[in-house]
Amino acid sequence: MPANIKPLTAMRFFAALWVVAFHYTPSLGLGMPALVAKGYLGVELFFVLSGFILSHVYMAAHGEGRFNYAQFLWARLARIYPVHIATLLGLAALIGVAGLAGVNAGEQVVVWASIPAHLTLTQAWGLAPQGGWNHPSWSISAEWFAYLAFPAFAAVFWRLRDRPRLAAALAALLALVLNVGFERLAGFPLTRATILWGALRIVPCFALGCAIWLLWRADVMPTKRAAVLGLAGSLAAIVGATVLGAPDWFTVWLFGALILSLASLTTSGSKLLTSPVWVYLGEVSFAVYMVCIPWELVFSKAVQRIAPTAGETLAWPLWLVMFGGVLPAAMIVHHLVERPAREIMRRHGVPFSRRRAPPAERMAQVSAARR
């Protein structure tokens, strides 16, 4: 199996744009198309992909007794924590400067009681009920929960490695049960949970990603034709499901088919979505996701300050500048914070650890930290 599945990296960029469109489109004041209105499901797509990628890099090592939990957590922390802290500090600095200029960021953003949870990546565990600060960071708190629980996921799915279809069926059933059960108990969909139940929201998606990796490992789409047809069919089904208002758990199932098809493109020899441009945009996608709300806040406040209007809507030209501006903002964060901080953390390794990982394990950690 290839170490770097480039189409999946590229897919992350489109998932991030879907989320950004969901957050930004209300600023136009024109309503939202059905496909855009389901943009919050881009987070589910990231969660399923996370289960797939971590299974690809680490599950066999866990099953064969070669897994180093401390090194694993450090590699994952290096992937998400520097950007999280940078955006948190940057947002706090911007709020401070704005306050001096007489611009109030609002009580929904500045929530001092939530700071400890944000610093410990537990803001999606019900420990920061008031939220605040950079709201999208709830999802990396949910990711951190899944990282901590990864040995449990790996133990279950490695036992099913020779029965991948059963694993996929059980994961799909888990997604159905958790989503339907949660909505009946809580009164709203699990796919809309963030601060209070975000840690639970990732569980069915991550499990599905683990199962999809087993299917891919079993080579259920052995030819390029099968992979291309699977990709076209899953994309059409996803668009149809969102437009027709299908249950969110059904769309999550389709995300599994999409990821399986994209991964199978690589093993079948296809070059689709493997160009350096697409791969680079996929690598920047995490920063896109993390800076989209701070950038929107800065841009909208600046517009209101320069040219006050009666409402909070933006004209099309201004909206396009805001939407397009999130990419260069993310590129700056990616190159000045994400990549150098990740390299530094990888280079120094786990603090207070006496054991140095063997070369093969270090290479796996480097590969995983880049994803």
Short mmCIF file of N, CA and C in Angstrom, two decimals, residues 58-69 154 158 355 358 361:
data_model
loop_
_atom_site.label_atom_id
_atom_site.label_comp_id
_atom_site.label_asym_id
_atom_site.label_seq_id
_atom_site.Cartn_x
_atom_site.Cartn_y
_atom_site.Cartn_z
N TYR A 58 -0.91 3.39 11.44
CA TYR A 58 -0.62 2.84 12.75
C TYR A 58 -1.30 1.52 13.11
N MET A 59 -2.37 1.14 12.43
CA MET A 59 -3.13 0.00 12.93
C MET A 59 -2.35 -1.30 12.90
N ALA A 60 -1.61 -1.55 11.84
CA ALA A 60 -0.83 -2.78 11.76
C ALA A 60 0.23 -2.81 12.86
N ALA A 61 0.87 -1.67 13.11
CA ALA A 61 1.87 -1.61 14.17
C ALA A 61 1.25 -1.92 15.52
N HIS A 62 0.02 -1.41 15.73
CA HIS A 62 -0.66 -1.71 16.99
C HIS A 62 -0.99 -3.19 17.09
N GLY A 63 -1.51 -3.76 16.01
CA GLY A 63 -1.88 -5.17 16.04
C GLY A 63 -0.70 -6.10 16.18
N GLU A 64 0.48 -5.67 15.69
CA GLU A 64 1.67 -6.51 15.73
C GLU A 64 2.58 -6.18 16.90
N GLY A 65 2.11 -5.33 17.81
CA GLY A 65 2.88 -5.04 19.03
C GLY A 65 4.03 -4.07 18.82
N ARG A 66 4.00 -3.28 17.75
CA ARG A 66 5.08 -2.33 17.48
C ARG A 66 4.64 -0.89 17.74
N PHE A 67 3.50 -0.70 18.35
CA PHE A 67 2.91 0.62 18.51
C PHE A 67 3.44 1.31 19.76
N ASN A 68 3.91 2.54 19.60
CA ASN A 68 4.38 3.36 20.71
C ASN A 68 3.36 4.46 20.95
N TYR A 69 2.60 4.32 22.00
CA TYR A 69 1.48 5.24 22.26
C TYR A 69 1.96 6.67 22.49
N ALA A 154 -8.23 0.52 17.28
CA ALA A 154 -7.34 -0.40 16.59
C ALA A 154 -7.52 -1.83 17.08
N TRP A 158 -8.62 -4.35 14.18
CA TRP A 158 -7.56 -5.27 13.76
C TRP A 158 -8.03 -6.72 13.86
N ARG A 355 13.24 6.47 25.45
CA ARG A 355 13.33 5.53 24.35
C ARG A 355 13.29 6.28 23.03
N PRO A 358 12.91 3.38 16.67
CA PRO A 358 13.75 2.89 15.58
C PRO A 358 13.48 3.65 14.29
N GLU A 361 10.06 3.32 12.56
CA GLU A 361 8.97 3.95 13.31
C GLU A 361 9.03 5.46 13.20
#
